[in-house]
Short mmCIF file of C-alpha atoms and ligand atoms in Angstrom, two decimals:
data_model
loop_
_atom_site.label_atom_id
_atom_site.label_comp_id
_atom_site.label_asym_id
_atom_site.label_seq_id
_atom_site.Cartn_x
_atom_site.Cartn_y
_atom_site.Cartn_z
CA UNK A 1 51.69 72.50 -10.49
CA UNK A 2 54.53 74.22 -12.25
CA UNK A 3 55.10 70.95 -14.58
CA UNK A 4 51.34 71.09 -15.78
CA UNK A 5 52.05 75.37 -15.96
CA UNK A 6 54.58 74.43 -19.01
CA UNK A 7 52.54 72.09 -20.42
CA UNK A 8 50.01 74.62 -20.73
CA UNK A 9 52.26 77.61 -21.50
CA UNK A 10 53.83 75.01 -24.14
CA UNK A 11 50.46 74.45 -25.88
CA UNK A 12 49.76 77.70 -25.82
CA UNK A 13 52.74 78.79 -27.70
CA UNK A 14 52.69 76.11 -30.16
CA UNK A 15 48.90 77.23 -30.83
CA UNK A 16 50.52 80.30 -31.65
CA UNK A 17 52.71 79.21 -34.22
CA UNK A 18 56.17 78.21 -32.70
CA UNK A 19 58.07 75.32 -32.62
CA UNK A 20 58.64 73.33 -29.83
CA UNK A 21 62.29 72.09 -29.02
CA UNK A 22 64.06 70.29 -26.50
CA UNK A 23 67.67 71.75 -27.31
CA UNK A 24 68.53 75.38 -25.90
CA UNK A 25 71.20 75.52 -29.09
CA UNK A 26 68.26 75.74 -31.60
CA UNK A 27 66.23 77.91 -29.46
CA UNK A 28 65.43 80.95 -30.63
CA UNK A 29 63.26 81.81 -26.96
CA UNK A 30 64.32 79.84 -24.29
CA UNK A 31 61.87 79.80 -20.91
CA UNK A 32 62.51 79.16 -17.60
CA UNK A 33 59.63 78.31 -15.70
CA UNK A 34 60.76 78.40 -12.28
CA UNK A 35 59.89 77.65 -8.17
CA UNK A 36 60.51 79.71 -5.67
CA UNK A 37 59.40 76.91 -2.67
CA UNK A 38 62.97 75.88 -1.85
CA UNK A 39 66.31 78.01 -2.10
CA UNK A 40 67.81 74.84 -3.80
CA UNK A 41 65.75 75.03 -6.76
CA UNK A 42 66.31 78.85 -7.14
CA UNK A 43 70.00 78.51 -7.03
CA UNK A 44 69.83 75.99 -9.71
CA UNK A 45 67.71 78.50 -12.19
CA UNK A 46 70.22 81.42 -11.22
CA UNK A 47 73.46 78.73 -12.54
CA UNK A 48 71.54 77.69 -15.82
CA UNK A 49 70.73 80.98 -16.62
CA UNK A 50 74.56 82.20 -15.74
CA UNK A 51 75.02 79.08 -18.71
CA UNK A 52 72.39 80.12 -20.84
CA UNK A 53 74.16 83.71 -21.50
CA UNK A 54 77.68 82.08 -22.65
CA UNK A 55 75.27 81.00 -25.70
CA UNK A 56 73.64 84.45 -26.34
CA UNK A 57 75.95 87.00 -25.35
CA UNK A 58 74.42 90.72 -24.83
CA UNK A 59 75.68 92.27 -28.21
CA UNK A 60 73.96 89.66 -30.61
CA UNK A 61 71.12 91.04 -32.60
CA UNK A 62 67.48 89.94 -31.54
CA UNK A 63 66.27 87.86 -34.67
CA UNK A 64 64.47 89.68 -36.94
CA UNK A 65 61.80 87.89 -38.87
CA UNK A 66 63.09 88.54 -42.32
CA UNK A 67 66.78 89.13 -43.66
CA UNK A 68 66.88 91.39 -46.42
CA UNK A 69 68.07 89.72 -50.12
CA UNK A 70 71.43 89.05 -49.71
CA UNK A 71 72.62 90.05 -46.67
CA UNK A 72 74.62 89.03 -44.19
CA UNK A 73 72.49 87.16 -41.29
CA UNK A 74 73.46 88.84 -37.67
CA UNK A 75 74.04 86.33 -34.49
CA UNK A 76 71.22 86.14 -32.79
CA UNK A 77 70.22 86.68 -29.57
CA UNK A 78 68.15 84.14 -27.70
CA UNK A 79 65.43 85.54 -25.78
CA UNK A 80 65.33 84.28 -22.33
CA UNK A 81 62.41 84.60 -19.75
CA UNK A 82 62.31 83.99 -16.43
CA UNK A 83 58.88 83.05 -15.42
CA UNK A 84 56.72 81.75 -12.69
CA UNK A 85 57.00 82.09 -9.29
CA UNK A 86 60.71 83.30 -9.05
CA UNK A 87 59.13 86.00 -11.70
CA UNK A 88 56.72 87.21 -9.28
CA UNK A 89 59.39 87.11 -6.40
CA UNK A 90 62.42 88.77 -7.72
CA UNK A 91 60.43 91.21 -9.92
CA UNK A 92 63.04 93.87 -12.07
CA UNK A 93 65.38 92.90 -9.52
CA UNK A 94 65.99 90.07 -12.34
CA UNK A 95 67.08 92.71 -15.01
CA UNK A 96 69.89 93.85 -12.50
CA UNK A 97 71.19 90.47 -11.51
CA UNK A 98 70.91 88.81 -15.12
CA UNK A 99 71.54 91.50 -17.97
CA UNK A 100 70.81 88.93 -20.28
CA UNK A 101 67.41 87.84 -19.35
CA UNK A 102 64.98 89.41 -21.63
CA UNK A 103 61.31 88.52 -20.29
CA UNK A 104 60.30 88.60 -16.68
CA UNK A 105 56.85 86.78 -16.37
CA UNK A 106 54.72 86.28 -12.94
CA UNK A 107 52.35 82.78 -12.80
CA UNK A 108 48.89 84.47 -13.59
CA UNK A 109 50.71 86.54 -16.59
CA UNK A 110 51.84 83.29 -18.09
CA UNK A 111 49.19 83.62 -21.04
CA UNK A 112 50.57 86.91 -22.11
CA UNK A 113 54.01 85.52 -23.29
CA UNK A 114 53.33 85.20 -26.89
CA UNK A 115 51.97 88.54 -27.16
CA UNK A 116 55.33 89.95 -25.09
CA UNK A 117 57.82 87.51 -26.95
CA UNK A 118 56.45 89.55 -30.19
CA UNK A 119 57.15 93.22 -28.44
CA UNK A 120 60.66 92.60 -27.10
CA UNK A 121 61.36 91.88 -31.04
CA UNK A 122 59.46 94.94 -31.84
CA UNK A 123 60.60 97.00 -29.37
CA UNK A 124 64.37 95.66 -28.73
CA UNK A 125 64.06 96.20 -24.75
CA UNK A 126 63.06 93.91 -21.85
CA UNK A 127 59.58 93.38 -20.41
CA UNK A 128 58.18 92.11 -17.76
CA UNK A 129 54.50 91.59 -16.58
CA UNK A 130 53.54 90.45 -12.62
CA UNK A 131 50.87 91.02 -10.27
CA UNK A 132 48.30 89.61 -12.46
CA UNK A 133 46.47 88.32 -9.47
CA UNK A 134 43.85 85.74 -11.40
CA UNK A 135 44.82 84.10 -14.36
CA UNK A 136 42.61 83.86 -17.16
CA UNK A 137 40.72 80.21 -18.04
CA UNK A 138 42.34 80.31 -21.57
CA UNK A 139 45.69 79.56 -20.34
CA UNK A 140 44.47 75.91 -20.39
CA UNK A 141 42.61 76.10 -23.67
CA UNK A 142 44.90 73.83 -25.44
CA UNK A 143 45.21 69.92 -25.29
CA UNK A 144 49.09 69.94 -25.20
CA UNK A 145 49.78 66.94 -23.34
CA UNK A 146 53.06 65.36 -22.62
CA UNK A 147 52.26 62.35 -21.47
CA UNK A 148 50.16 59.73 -23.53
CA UNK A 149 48.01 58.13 -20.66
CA UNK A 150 47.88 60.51 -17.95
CA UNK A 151 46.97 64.34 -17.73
CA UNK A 152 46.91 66.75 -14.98
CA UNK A 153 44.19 69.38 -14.34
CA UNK A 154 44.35 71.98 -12.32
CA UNK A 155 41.42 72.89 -10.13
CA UNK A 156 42.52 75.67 -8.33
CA UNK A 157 45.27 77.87 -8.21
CA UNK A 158 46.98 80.01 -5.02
CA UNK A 159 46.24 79.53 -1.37
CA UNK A 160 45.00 81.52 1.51
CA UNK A 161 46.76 79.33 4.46
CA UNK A 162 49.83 81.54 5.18
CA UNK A 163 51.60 78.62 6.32
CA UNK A 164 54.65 80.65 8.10
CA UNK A 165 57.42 78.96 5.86
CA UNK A 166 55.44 79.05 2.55
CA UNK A 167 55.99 81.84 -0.41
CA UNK A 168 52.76 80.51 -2.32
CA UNK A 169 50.53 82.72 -1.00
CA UNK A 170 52.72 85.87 -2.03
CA UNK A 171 54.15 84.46 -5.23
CA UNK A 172 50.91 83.02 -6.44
CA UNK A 173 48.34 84.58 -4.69
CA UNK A 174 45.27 83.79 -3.07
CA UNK A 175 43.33 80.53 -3.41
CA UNK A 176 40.91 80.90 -6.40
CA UNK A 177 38.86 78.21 -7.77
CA UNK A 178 38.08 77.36 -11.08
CA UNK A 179 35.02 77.33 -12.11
CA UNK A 180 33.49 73.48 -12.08
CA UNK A 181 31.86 73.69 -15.97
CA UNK A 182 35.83 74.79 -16.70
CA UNK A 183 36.97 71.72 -15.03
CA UNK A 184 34.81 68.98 -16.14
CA UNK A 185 35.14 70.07 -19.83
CA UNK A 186 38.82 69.77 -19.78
CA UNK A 187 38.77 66.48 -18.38
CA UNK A 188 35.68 65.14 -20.81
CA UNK A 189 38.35 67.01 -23.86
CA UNK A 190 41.17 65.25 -22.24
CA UNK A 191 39.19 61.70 -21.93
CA UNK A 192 38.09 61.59 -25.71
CA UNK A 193 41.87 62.69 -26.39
CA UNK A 194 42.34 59.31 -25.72
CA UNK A 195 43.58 59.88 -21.77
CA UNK A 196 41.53 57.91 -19.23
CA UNK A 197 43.50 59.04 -16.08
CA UNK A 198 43.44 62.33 -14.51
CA UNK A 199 45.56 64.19 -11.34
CA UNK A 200 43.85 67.34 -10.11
CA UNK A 201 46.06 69.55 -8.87
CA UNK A 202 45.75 72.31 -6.66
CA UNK A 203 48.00 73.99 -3.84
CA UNK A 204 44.99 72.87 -1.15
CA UNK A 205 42.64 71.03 -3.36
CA UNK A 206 40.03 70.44 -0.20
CA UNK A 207 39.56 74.29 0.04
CA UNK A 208 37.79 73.86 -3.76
CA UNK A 209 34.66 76.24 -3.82
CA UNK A 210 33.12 77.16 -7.20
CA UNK A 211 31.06 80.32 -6.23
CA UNK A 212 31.78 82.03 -9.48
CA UNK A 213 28.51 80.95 -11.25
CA UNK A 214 25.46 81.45 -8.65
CA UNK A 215 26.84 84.16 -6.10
CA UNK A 216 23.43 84.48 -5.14
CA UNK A 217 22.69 80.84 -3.68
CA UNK A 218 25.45 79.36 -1.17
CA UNK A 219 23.93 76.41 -0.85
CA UNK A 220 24.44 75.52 -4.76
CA UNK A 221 28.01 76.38 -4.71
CA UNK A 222 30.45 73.22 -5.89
CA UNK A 223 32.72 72.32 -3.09
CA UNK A 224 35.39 69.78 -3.38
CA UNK A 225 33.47 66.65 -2.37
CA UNK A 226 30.68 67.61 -5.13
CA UNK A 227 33.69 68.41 -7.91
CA UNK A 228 35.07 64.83 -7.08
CA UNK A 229 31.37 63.56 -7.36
CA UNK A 230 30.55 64.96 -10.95
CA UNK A 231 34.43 64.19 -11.97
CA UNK A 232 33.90 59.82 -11.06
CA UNK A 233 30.44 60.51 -13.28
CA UNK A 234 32.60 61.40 -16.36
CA UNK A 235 31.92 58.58 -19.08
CA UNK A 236 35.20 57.25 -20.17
CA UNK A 237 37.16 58.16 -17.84
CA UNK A 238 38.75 55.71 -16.16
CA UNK A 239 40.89 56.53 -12.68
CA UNK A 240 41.45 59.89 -11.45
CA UNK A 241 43.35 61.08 -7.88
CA UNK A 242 44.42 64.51 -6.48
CA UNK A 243 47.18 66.52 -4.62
CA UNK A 244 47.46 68.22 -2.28
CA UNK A 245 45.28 67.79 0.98
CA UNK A 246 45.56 69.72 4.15
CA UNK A 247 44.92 68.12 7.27
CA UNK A 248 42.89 71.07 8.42
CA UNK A 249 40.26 70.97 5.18
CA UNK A 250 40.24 67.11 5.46
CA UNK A 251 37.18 65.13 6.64
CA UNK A 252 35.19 62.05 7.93
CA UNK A 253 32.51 63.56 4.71
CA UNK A 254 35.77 63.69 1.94
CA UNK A 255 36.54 59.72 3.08
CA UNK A 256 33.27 59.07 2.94
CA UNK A 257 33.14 59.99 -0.79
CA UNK A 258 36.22 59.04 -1.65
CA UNK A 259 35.03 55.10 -0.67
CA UNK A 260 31.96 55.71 -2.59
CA UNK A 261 33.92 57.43 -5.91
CA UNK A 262 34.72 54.16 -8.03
CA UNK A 263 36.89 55.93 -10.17
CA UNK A 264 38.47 57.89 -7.46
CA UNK A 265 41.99 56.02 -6.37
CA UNK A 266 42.43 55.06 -2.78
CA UNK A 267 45.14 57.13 -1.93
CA UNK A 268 46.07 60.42 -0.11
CA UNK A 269 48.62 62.93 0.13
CA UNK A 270 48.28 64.50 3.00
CA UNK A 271 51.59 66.74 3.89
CA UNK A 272 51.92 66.80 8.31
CA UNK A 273 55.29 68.59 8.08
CA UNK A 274 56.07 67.79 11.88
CA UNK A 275 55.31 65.80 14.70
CA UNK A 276 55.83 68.33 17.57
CA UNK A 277 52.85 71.02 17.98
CA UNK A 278 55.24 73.75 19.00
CA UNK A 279 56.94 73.59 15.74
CA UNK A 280 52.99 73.11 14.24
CA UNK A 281 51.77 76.53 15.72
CA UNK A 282 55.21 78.15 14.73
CA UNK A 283 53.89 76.83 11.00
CA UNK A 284 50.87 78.14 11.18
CA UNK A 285 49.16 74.91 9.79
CA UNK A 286 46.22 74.54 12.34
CA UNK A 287 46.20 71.17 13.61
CA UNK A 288 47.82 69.53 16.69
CA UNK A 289 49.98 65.58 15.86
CA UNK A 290 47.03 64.08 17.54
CA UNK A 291 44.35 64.90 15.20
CA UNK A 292 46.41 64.69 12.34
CA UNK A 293 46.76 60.72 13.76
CA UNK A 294 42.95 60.70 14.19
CA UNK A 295 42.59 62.22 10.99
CA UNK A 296 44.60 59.17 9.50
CA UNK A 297 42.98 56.21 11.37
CA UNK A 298 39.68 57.38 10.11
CA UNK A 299 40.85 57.68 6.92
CA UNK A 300 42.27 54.27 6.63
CA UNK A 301 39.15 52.66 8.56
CA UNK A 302 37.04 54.52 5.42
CA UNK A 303 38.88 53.87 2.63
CA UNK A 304 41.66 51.41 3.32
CA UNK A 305 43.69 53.88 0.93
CA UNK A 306 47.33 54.47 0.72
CA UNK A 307 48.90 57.54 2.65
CA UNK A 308 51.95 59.68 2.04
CA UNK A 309 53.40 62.94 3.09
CA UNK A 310 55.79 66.20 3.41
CA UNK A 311 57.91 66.42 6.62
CA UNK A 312 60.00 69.53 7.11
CA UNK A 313 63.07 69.27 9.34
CA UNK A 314 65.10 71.64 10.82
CA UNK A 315 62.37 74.40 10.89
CA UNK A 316 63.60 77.25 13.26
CA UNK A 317 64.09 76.50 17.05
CA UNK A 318 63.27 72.45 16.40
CA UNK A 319 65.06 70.63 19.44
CA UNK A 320 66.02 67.41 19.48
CA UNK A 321 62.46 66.75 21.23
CA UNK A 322 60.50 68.02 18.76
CA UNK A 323 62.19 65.97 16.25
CA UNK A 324 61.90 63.04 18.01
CA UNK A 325 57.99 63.56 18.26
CA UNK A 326 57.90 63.39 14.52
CA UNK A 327 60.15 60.36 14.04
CA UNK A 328 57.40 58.82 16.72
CA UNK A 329 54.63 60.04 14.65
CA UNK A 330 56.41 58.78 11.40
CA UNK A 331 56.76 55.27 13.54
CA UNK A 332 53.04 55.18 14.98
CA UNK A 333 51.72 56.32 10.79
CA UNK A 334 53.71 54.19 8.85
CA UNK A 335 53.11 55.91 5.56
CA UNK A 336 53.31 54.65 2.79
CA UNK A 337 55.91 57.27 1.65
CA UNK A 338 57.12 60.47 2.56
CA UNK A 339 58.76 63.35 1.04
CA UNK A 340 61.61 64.99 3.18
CA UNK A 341 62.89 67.96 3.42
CA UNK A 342 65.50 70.24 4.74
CA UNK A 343 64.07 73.74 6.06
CA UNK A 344 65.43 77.04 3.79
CA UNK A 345 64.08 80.09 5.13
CA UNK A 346 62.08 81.80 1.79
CA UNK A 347 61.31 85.47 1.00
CA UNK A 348 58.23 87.22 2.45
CA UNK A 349 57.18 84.56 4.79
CA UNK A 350 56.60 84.99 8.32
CA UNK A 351 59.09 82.37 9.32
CA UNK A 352 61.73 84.44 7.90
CA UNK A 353 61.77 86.96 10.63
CA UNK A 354 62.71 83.89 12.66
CA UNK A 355 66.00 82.83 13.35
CA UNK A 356 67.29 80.36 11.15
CA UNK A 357 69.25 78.05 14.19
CA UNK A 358 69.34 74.75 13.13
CA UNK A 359 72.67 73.71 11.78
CA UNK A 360 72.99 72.24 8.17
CA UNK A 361 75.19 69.68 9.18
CA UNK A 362 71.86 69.14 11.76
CA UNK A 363 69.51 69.36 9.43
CA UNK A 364 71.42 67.12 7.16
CA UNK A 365 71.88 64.31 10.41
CA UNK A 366 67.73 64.35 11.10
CA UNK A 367 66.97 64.54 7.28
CA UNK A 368 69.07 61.13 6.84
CA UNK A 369 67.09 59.41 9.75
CA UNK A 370 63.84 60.21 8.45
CA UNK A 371 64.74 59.15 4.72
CA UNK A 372 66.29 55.79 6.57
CA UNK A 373 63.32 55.23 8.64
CA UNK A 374 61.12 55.82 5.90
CA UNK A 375 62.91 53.47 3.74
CA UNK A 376 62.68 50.78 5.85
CA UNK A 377 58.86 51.32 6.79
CA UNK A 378 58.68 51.24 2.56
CA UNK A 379 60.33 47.90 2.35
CA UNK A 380 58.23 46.30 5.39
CA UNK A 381 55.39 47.65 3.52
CA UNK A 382 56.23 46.13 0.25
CA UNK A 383 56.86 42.65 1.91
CA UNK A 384 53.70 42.55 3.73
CA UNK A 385 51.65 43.62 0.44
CA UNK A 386 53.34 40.35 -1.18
CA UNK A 387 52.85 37.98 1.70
S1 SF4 B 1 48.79 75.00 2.42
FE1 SF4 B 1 50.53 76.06 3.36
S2 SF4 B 1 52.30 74.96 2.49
FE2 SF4 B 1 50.56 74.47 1.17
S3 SF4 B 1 50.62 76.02 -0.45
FE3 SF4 B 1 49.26 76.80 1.14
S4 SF4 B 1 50.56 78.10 2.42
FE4 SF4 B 1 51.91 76.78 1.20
#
């Protein structure tokens, strides 16, 4: 999601008139668009921008557009903004803990950014802009694509599941669909762009519900099955997929489709995050282990399709049992990969109030049997495909 946000936010300001660059030396603005889902990847932003200010120090000038006749050019200062979700999570609190950051920018305020860029020169000061809580459809306006044969789309934005350990809900608000016209005419732009394969993208993409155009009549609202049903009618396009699923929004009707979508790949991403339904309810996700295994065998009975997930270890209070109910799961699923990680507690949630009691060094031991168990279901699953 936040990959496709700088594509867009990149388009946007090149529509605008600036120059795109890959090295923070020539940079006259430098952004950082940033996650606030794991500690580990704000700790990173907080170092680079620490690096960042050695090249800009406080007392350069900002640029100024025009230097008059023979004078002698200032040092400039870069601007830097801090954007995104660690924007919306840190707030001022940024100004106070990074002098030298210039622009503080929340995910649904993203669009604004040229318009800001141009007062901080005006006006010499900081600025910041959060709490937007719907962004506006012409954030994704241009066709700024980074790749040559593969674009992402988003379909929705936020989520409403309050999943205990998860800051999405506060950092990007609630779930809010795009509308479905919106949707299919970026992918038709994208397809006669020359791109014939398409990633939707959405925080819960199942939850989809397009009531934006006929409030009036539920029962001609566009859920997520119907979306994936006009999208595998697009002429031209060729293959199209889409992350993420939740197990609770997830049905027999959604495999159904997906088998009958011929564009549609065979493959799901479908995050169970643990095995034991303690640590489940403590998440908040809704679903026990046993019908997230039902949930699977029907899926594969459907569609045949790949299937890959999220695990979470180490989530507050996990015993040893609990783990071992989700290496069992892991062992009984066999996906076809999963994504592992190691449990950081994150501001707002509920799950912060709980005791963080699992040891790293604990963490770090169950992490390493999961990615080795994993590996080796891979490899197994690799030589079968051959044989
Ligand atoms: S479904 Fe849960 S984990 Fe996923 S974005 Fe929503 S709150 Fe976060």
């Amino acid at each position: 999601m936040n990959s496709r946000d700088s594509e867009a936010l990149a388009g946007l300001l090149r529509d605008k008139g600036f120059i795109l660059t890959d090295s923070p030396d020539s940079a006259d603005v430098i952004l950082f668009n940033t996650c606030s889902v794991r500690q580990h990847a704000e700790d990173k932003v907080w170092s680079e921008i620490g690096r960042i200010a050695k090249l800009s120090p406080l007392d350069f000038a900002y640029k100024t557009r025009k230097i008059k006749a023979g004078g002698t050019p200032r040092p400039t200062k870069k601007i830097v903004g801090l954007v995104g979700c660690m924007a919306q999570n840190y707030k001022d609190e940024i100004f106070k803990r990074c002098p030298n950051v210039d622009l503080v920018v929340g995910p649904n305020d993203l669009i604004s950014i040229p318009l800001l860029i141009e007062a901080i020169l005006r006006e010499r000061s900081q600025v910041i802009a959060v709490g937007t809580m719907e962004r506006e459809q012409d954030f994704y306006i241009s066709n700024f694509r980074r790749e040559k044969d593969h674009a992402y789309v988003v379909i929705s934005e936020g989520c409403s599941n309050f999943c205990s350990y998860c800051v999405v809900p506060f950092v990007r608000g609630r779930l809010h669909s795009r509308p479905h016209q919106e949707i299919l005419k970026e992918i038709k732009s994208t397809v006669n762009s020359g791109i014939k394969d398409i990633t939707l993208l959405g925080q819960n993409v199942n939850a989809y519900l397009d009531t934006d155009h006929l409030p009036d009549k539920p029962s001609n609202y566009v859920n997520f099955i119907e979306l994936i049903k006009k999208i595998d009618e697009v002429e031209g396009l060729k293959s199209f997929d889409f992350v993420t699923s939740h197990p609770k929004d997830t049905s027999q009707e959604l495999f159904l489709a997906m088998r009958d979508c011929k564009k549609l790949k065979k493959q799901l991403h479908l995050p169970v995050q643990s095995g034991s339904d303690r640590i489940l309810k403590l998440m908040n996700r809704g679903y026990t282990a046993k019908q997230y295994s039902e949930l699977v065998k029907e899926y594969r009975k459907i569609t045949n399709g790949r299937i890959t997930t999220d695990i979470i270890v180490g989530f507050p209070t996990e015993a040893q049992g609990d783990f071992n109910q989700t290496l069992n799961l892991m062992k009984e699923i066999e996906f076809n990969s999963a994504y592992i990680f190691k449990y950081s507690p994150r501001p707002h949630t509920e799950a912060e109030n709980l005791k963080d009691d699992v040891a790293l060094k604990e963490k770090e031991l169950r992490h390493k049997i999961l990615l080795d168990l994993q590996k080796e279901i891979s490899q197994n699953k690799k030589c079968t495909s051959i044989l």
